[in-house]
Amino acid sequence: MSQTIATPPSIHLDTDYIGKPTSRVDGPAKVAGTAKYAAEFNVPNLLYGYVVSSPIAKGKITRIDAAPVLALPGVRQVFSHENVPHLAFLDRSYKDDVAPGGSPFRPLHDAEIKFSQQPVALVVADTFELARYAASILHIEYEEAAHETELARHIDDAYEPGRGKTGYKPPKSRGNFGRGWEQGVAHMEARYSHHAQHHNPMENFATTVEWLGDKKLKIYDKTQGAFNSQQYLTKIFGLSKDQARVISKYTGGGFGSGLRPQYQLFLAVMAALELERSVRVSLTRQQMFSFGHRPETLQHVAMATNPDGSLAGINHFAVAETSQFEDFTENVVGWSGMLYDCKNVKLGYRLAKLDVFTPLDMRAPGAASGSIALEIAMDEMAYAAGLDPLEFRLRNYSDFDQAEKLPYSSKNLRACYHEGAAKFGWERRSPEPGSMRDDNLLVGWGMGGGIWDASKQPAQVLASLDADGHLTVSSGTNEIGTGTYTIMTQIAAESMGLPLEAVTFILGDTTLPESPLQGGSWTAASVGTAVQEACTALGEELLKQAKKMDHPAFKDAKIDDVQFANGQLRLRSDATQAVVLRDLVQASGEPKIEAKNSKLPGLIGMVKPPKYSMHAHNAVFVEVKVDPDLMTVHVTRVVNAVAAGRIINPKTARSQVLGSVVWGISSALMEESVMDHRFGRFMNHSLAEYHVPVNADIHDIDVIFVHEEDAAVNPLGIKGLGEVGLLGVAAAVANAIYHATGKRVRDLPITIDKLL
Amino acid sequence: MNSFTFTQAPAVDAAVQESVAHDGAAYIGGGTNLIDLMKENVARPTHLIGLKKLGLDAIETLPDGGLRLGALATNADTAWHPEVEKRYPLLSQAILAGASPQLRNMATDGGNLMQRTRCYYFYDLATPCNKREPGSGCSAIGGYNRIHAILGTSEQCIATHPSDMCVALAALEATVRVSGPHGERTIPFEDFHRLPGTTPHLDNTLMPGELITGLDLPAQGFEKHFSYLKLRDRTSYAFALVSVAAALELDGNTITAARLALGGVAHKPWRDQAAEALLVGQPATVDTFRRAAAKVVEGAQGYGSNDFKIELARRAIVRALKQAAEMNQELDSNAFLNSNP
């Protein structure tokens, strides 16, 4: 692994934590099991709710016979549409921060069944085991209606969605693709598909609600946004923020599944309010297949090249599934108008309504799906044009965002191509499919890449220094395993010149300053910047205190004249002129000195039109070895070169990209939620049958962070890493398989049956 | 999961009596499959009879040179047992191809025979399944049947037996020792598991109350030429799409004895003695292996998404036989040279 970290002028490097590989500060708690997850808070007098799921995909409930279940000693209540309390009426009360356009699903709202595994009842009992048993004997009758779950049968009724969802940009065509196609001398045209995927974080969704009396609740929720859960609850149940305190200190994987409040949150809170008791509702692994998922897409790509290998035209069309009640949109094809230089681009994106739950953002939503088609198509086009796939991409390199008509704030994809190829040994590739061998195995080398938004959201942070000199920095963001605790601690320690041990970062509580959802690869940039700002504000407070203490050296000092290092405030010009930070607090007579960053959520980012297009990029190189008789595939080597601005913690950053690569391999070779359309139901709903790679499937992975300085994205130069590493991986595997075997598989995952 | 009672049986007789005395009783060994089935409400035993106090976990050599595996020996202890590793490496390899270390530490040898199919529809109460609910229909036929059977199927059921260990046991001609209300008996391995026919809810030929107490392996272990080849969607913790247990004895390059059994293709470990007969007396060449493979899949039938298994099985058989034949070739030629000075 290699990476180069630039130093921005605003950071004092005396303690030097930023850019240094740092072990997770929350690692010991996780390893020792003291890190508690939503279903692990054993509050007193807890009741347990178990969700009953619909066996049918469409229709209505005609009868619920709860009496025999209620007669079981220890069963407290059976909630269904028949007795759910009257709650908020308007759709907007049910909209969370990332709700797409439409009418959000309301659990237990009425008798109508809209998707298979819909929650239809909640059985609440004194023990989990009793609730589960009672749920298994609850008699419910249904009237079935014909359902439609097959995307391929609904391409013709697909429609262009409105803007609806935050972050969705309707794709913009430009130039004249038809003319480009006609003028081109080499052509490719193909259809691509992949199936639904479910996030399946290790931690199942769960909510523990502690009843504190008088409708006051302490809610431990599995979520990627405590504030999102809180605002959802306050609107639906008419609770104050004080009554609905949401806590989420640790999240056992998110990948987007926790961006929207899941139905167990609603059910647990509803039951707690109705029964005036503490209640926990946790979902089973099977029920983890009952809500949002990466939507299946069917895509079509056509490309043509000019004699010099430049792209004469790109046409990328995708149709994706959504539910009957919401328009879930994601940017699937827009990237195809950005990643490469091309005048004539025709893009199309449509949705088809099916009887399924609304899809949900899943790691690199849209881009992961779109890059499968785009990056396999680029490989096909390179072969059709007689060019090496890397050379083809370099010939079509774009230094300008042609979709937004803006220059990039920084774009070092070229370094990704060069450093990645060098590390991989790409120049030794012989282009002919089937031409490379290792003993009896076919060897294939393929590549791909991608582009992802470098976003930033408003966030608030409080920095507080106590009389022992310990700095506590807090913000209600989430830790979903990405390393948020660690990098925020690093940034704060760096800013205040304190050792890591003297800094604690607190998150995941709606009583803390407000932060956005943990998603979109924006947390490092958003919260990280806010941490730096809050520390700067704290520094100003500390300087004021120093002035109050009549310290002659600081009398006329401005904030730029001082620095924080070794636990001291000192003059830049004379480091011997220093005061110990904890002495400042002690002298203040207060238990602590604290400051918040000044920018209020919601105010920034909407003011000026953007000057730059801000994006992260990557290039991936993959080696596969294929048994020519049995057609078993092993991904033996991957090099993923990423240009994502400044890397705060190369250790956790590398882990992020490693996880992305594993997921890309998973998408390429094994992962899919298989729907039996006769039942409108996902059938492989367990981790035994929903296949993701095991350790033995994963071999050498090299992660390269190329040098990229970017002062425009944010003062720290952070672009975010959560998603970009996934892009192009699945396509690169598919391209490598083509190179090994000469078989072009365009329907992912590429399981053994598709290669025989 | 329903509520149930639990007894730890002190002895085999007592266990059998408990079983006879309770309607809906089930024996529980490691519980690695039964507990899952109970959580899914696929199995709803009212009474569980624990077997851990029975002993029955020894692995010991028999007077005829064979080996007895206690029914309660764990899969892990069996796979790593020195005698098994040395004399029945095919069995070791098959066990280690299955499940995960954690599961193998819990799972027992007797329980391995008793595990039930991993058919998606069998596990999901929302869908019809003749194995779970006789007469309700088979959802896998006409449905998502990528992991389903291609041999010995019926119109009522196309489920597969999921075990790897049992494929090796079939190839090695193990004998199943059972105790029941009417005393002890032995069942040849091939007769233990059933084909689905019109009674797919019955996985095996055990009589009510009968308990597996051990597995006897004959002396012949095929330790020189064997292969367990498992093809699956990932390298570990996935059931076989097709697996092949191949075992050969060679005299020079001539096959003198052969065993061939497949997993992932039928309702039971699929041993094919007709194909074995095609191998014996023939040179160990790819042509010979191809003829045997063709014989095995002669009557195979695909159901749509599992059509590929027919070709995959054919190729896997050839590869497994080839791997078995090529094992220890150097050793054999040395032996040949030594015996012909």
Tab-separated table of N, CA and C in Angstrom, chain B residues 26-83:
chain	number	residue	atom	x	y	z
B	26	ALA	N	-38.050	-35.716	19.608
B	26	ALA	CA	-36.925	-35.740	18.670
B	26	ALA	C	-35.636	-35.867	19.462
B	27	TYR	N	-34.704	-36.641	18.911
B	27	TYR	CA	-33.374	-36.705	19.505
B	27	TYR	C	-32.609	-35.455	19.093
B	28	ILE	N	-31.753	-34.983	19.987
B	28	ILE	CA	-30.909	-33.850	19.605
B	28	ILE	C	-29.446	-34.143	19.936
B	29	GLY	N	-28.597	-34.065	18.898
B	29	GLY	CA	-27.155	-34.255	19.072
B	29	GLY	C	-26.515	-32.887	19.215
B	30	GLY	N	-25.850	-32.432	18.159
B	30	GLY	CA	-25.262	-31.094	18.188
B	30	GLY	C	-26.308	-30.009	18.007
B	31	GLY	N	-27.418	-30.359	17.389
B	31	GLY	CA	-28.502	-29.397	17.208
B	31	GLY	C	-28.247	-28.371	16.124
B	32	THR	N	-27.212	-28.570	15.329
B	32	THR	CA	-26.841	-27.525	14.368
B	32	THR	C	-27.867	-27.354	13.254
B	33	ASN	N	-28.656	-28.360	12.995
B	33	ASN	CA	-29.719	-28.198	12.004
B	33	ASN	C	-31.089	-28.137	12.673
B	34	LEU	N	-31.289	-28.974	13.690
B	34	LEU	CA	-32.618	-29.044	14.321
B	34	LEU	C	-33.044	-27.709	14.913
B	35	ILE	N	-32.108	-27.015	15.557
B	35	ILE	CA	-32.479	-25.738	16.182
B	35	ILE	C	-32.894	-24.721	15.109
B	36	ASP	N	-32.163	-24.715	13.998
B	36	ASP	CA	-32.555	-23.833	12.885
B	36	ASP	C	-33.971	-24.167	12.413
B	37	LEU	N	-34.224	-25.453	12.263
B	37	LEU	CA	-35.546	-25.878	11.774
B	37	LEU	C	-36.643	-25.484	12.762
B	38	MET	N	-36.304	-25.544	14.033
B	38	MET	CA	-37.289	-25.145	15.052
B	38	MET	C	-37.528	-23.645	15.025
B	39	LYS	N	-36.453	-22.874	14.829
B	39	LYS	CA	-36.624	-21.419	14.764
B	39	LYS	C	-37.528	-21.026	13.606
B	40	GLU	N	-37.436	-21.789	12.525
B	40	GLU	CA	-38.245	-21.481	11.342
B	40	GLU	C	-39.613	-22.146	11.408
B	41	ASN	N	-39.897	-22.847	12.506
B	41	ASN	CA	-41.158	-23.570	12.659
B	41	ASN	C	-41.329	-24.681	11.633
B	42	VAL	N	-40.241	-25.118	11.051
B	42	VAL	CA	-40.306	-26.253	10.119
B	42	VAL	C	-40.379	-27.546	10.934
B	43	ALA	N	-39.644	-27.608	12.010
B	43	ALA	CA	-39.745	-28.725	12.955
B	43	ALA	C	-40.365	-28.180	14.238
B	44	ARG	N	-41.335	-28.916	14.751
B	44	ARG	CA	-41.984	-28.465	15.990
B	44	ARG	C	-42.045	-29.609	16.999
B	45	PRO	N	-40.887	-30.118	17.394
B	45	PRO	CA	-40.911	-31.217	18.362
B	45	PRO	C	-41.450	-30.732	19.710
B	46	THR	N	-42.191	-31.594	20.383
B	46	THR	CA	-42.734	-31.209	21.694
B	46	THR	C	-41.803	-31.638	22.814
B	47	HIS	N	-40.886	-32.569	22.462
B	47	HIS	CA	-39.995	-33.096	23.498
B	47	HIS	C	-38.638	-33.383	22.862
B	48	LEU	N	-37.591	-32.840	23.457
B	48	LEU	CA	-36.253	-33.109	22.935
B	48	LEU	C	-35.510	-34.045	23.881
B	49	ILE	N	-34.851	-35.019	23.284
B	49	ILE	CA	-34.099	-35.987	24.078
B	49	ILE	C	-32.612	-35.754	23.823
B	50	GLY	N	-31.946	-35.223	24.808
B	50	GLY	CA	-30.513	-34.945	24.683
B	50	GLY	C	-29.710	-36.227	24.733
B	51	LEU	N	-28.652	-36.283	23.951
B	51	LEU	CA	-27.884	-37.518	23.812
B	51	LEU	C	-26.469	-37.405	24.380
B	52	LYS	N	-26.125	-36.230	24.889
B	52	LYS	CA	-24.726	-35.984	25.230
B	52	LYS	C	-24.214	-36.859	26.375
B	53	LYS	N	-25.129	-37.405	27.171
B	53	LYS	CA	-24.690	-38.242	28.288
B	53	LYS	C	-24.508	-39.707	27.872
B	54	LEU	N	-24.798	-40.015	26.641
B	54	LEU	CA	-24.755	-41.417	26.210
B	54	LEU	C	-23.338	-41.926	25.970
B	55	GLY	N	-22.368	-41.046	26.005
B	55	GLY	CA	-21.043	-41.478	25.550
B	55	GLY	C	-21.123	-41.571	24.032
B	56	LEU	N	-20.881	-42.728	23.497
B	56	LEU	CA	-21.027	-42.962	22.043
B	56	LEU	C	-20.198	-41.980	21.216
B	57	ASP	N	-19.129	-41.451	21.805
B	57	ASP	CA	-18.328	-40.517	21.021
B	57	ASP	C	-16.935	-41.073	20.713
B	58	ALA	N	-16.775	-42.382	20.944
B	58	ALA	CA	-15.463	-42.981	20.688
B	58	ALA	C	-15.281	-43.287	19.201
B	59	ILE	N	-14.028	-43.268	18.795
B	59	ILE	CA	-13.673	-43.719	17.452
B	59	ILE	C	-12.687	-44.852	17.655
B	60	GLU	N	-13.080	-46.088	17.294
B	60	GLU	CA	-12.229	-47.224	17.663
B	60	GLU	C	-12.142	-48.249	16.536
B	61	THR	N	-10.995	-48.910	16.505
B	61	THR	CA	-10.739	-49.915	15.476
B	61	THR	C	-11.543	-51.184	15.774
B	62	LEU	N	-12.071	-51.767	14.723
B	62	LEU	CA	-12.874	-52.985	14.862
B	62	LEU	C	-12.002	-54.207	14.608
B	63	PRO	N	-12.423	-55.370	15.144
B	63	PRO	CA	-11.628	-56.584	14.962
B	63	PRO	C	-11.378	-56.914	13.484
B	64	ASP	N	-12.333	-56.587	12.610
B	64	ASP	CA	-12.141	-56.914	11.183
B	64	ASP	C	-11.250	-55.903	10.472
B	65	GLY	N	-10.661	-54.970	11.233
B	65	GLY	CA	-9.788	-53.973	10.616
B	65	GLY	C	-10.518	-52.703	10.239
B	66	GLY	N	-11.823	-52.694	10.415
B	66	GLY	CA	-12.597	-51.488	10.124
B	66	GLY	C	-12.504	-50.493	11.270
B	67	LEU	N	-13.318	-49.469	11.183
B	67	LEU	CA	-13.304	-48.409	12.195
B	67	LEU	C	-14.743	-48.075	12.571
B	68	ARG	N	-14.994	-47.933	13.876
B	68	ARG	CA	-16.332	-47.545	14.330
B	68	ARG	C	-16.320	-46.088	14.786
B	69	LEU	N	-17.232	-45.309	14.223
B	69	LEU	CA	-17.402	-43.910	14.633
B	69	LEU	C	-18.616	-43.849	15.537
B	70	GLY	N	-18.411	-43.443	16.780
B	70	GLY	CA	-19.555	-43.269	17.668
B	70	GLY	C	-20.493	-42.213	17.112
B	71	ALA	N	-21.787	-42.407	17.284
B	71	ALA	CA	-22.760	-41.465	16.708
B	71	ALA	C	-22.593	-40.063	17.275
B	72	LEU	N	-22.065	-39.990	18.497
B	72	LEU	CA	-21.938	-38.676	19.135
B	72	LEU	C	-20.546	-38.069	18.971
B	73	ALA	N	-19.653	-38.775	18.260
B	73	ALA	CA	-18.368	-38.149	17.928
B	73	ALA	C	-18.670	-36.919	17.076
B	74	THR	N	-17.952	-35.828	17.327
B	74	THR	CA	-18.247	-34.635	16.532
B	74	THR	C	-17.606	-34.762	15.146
B	75	ASN	N	-18.142	-34.032	14.233
B	75	ASN	CA	-17.574	-34.005	12.879
B	75	ASN	C	-16.112	-33.571	12.924
B	76	ALA	N	-15.812	-32.597	13.798
B	76	ALA	CA	-14.428	-32.106	13.883
B	76	ALA	C	-13.509	-33.200	14.411
B	77	ASP	N	-13.897	-33.854	15.516
B	77	ASP	CA	-13.065	-34.912	16.094
B	77	ASP	C	-12.873	-36.057	15.107
B	78	THR	N	-13.883	-36.314	14.303
B	78	THR	CA	-13.785	-37.394	13.319
B	78	THR	C	-12.814	-37.014	12.201
B	79	ALA	N	-13.002	-35.826	11.667
B	79	ALA	CA	-12.171	-35.407	10.535
B	79	ALA	C	-10.699	-35.360	10.898
B	80	TRP	N	-10.409	-34.965	12.140
B	80	TRP	CA	-9.011	-34.819	12.559
B	80	TRP	C	-8.494	-36.033	13.332
B	81	HIS	N	-9.276	-37.101	13.412
B	81	HIS	CA	-8.830	-38.285	14.136
B	81	HIS	C	-7.703	-38.953	13.345
B	82	PRO	N	-6.593	-39.323	14.022
B	82	PRO	CA	-5.438	-39.853	13.285
B	82	PRO	C	-5.776	-41.072	12.422
B	83	GLU	N	-6.629	-41.963	12.934
B	83	GLU	CA	-6.975	-43.163	12.153
B	83	GLU	C	-7.796	-42.788	10.922
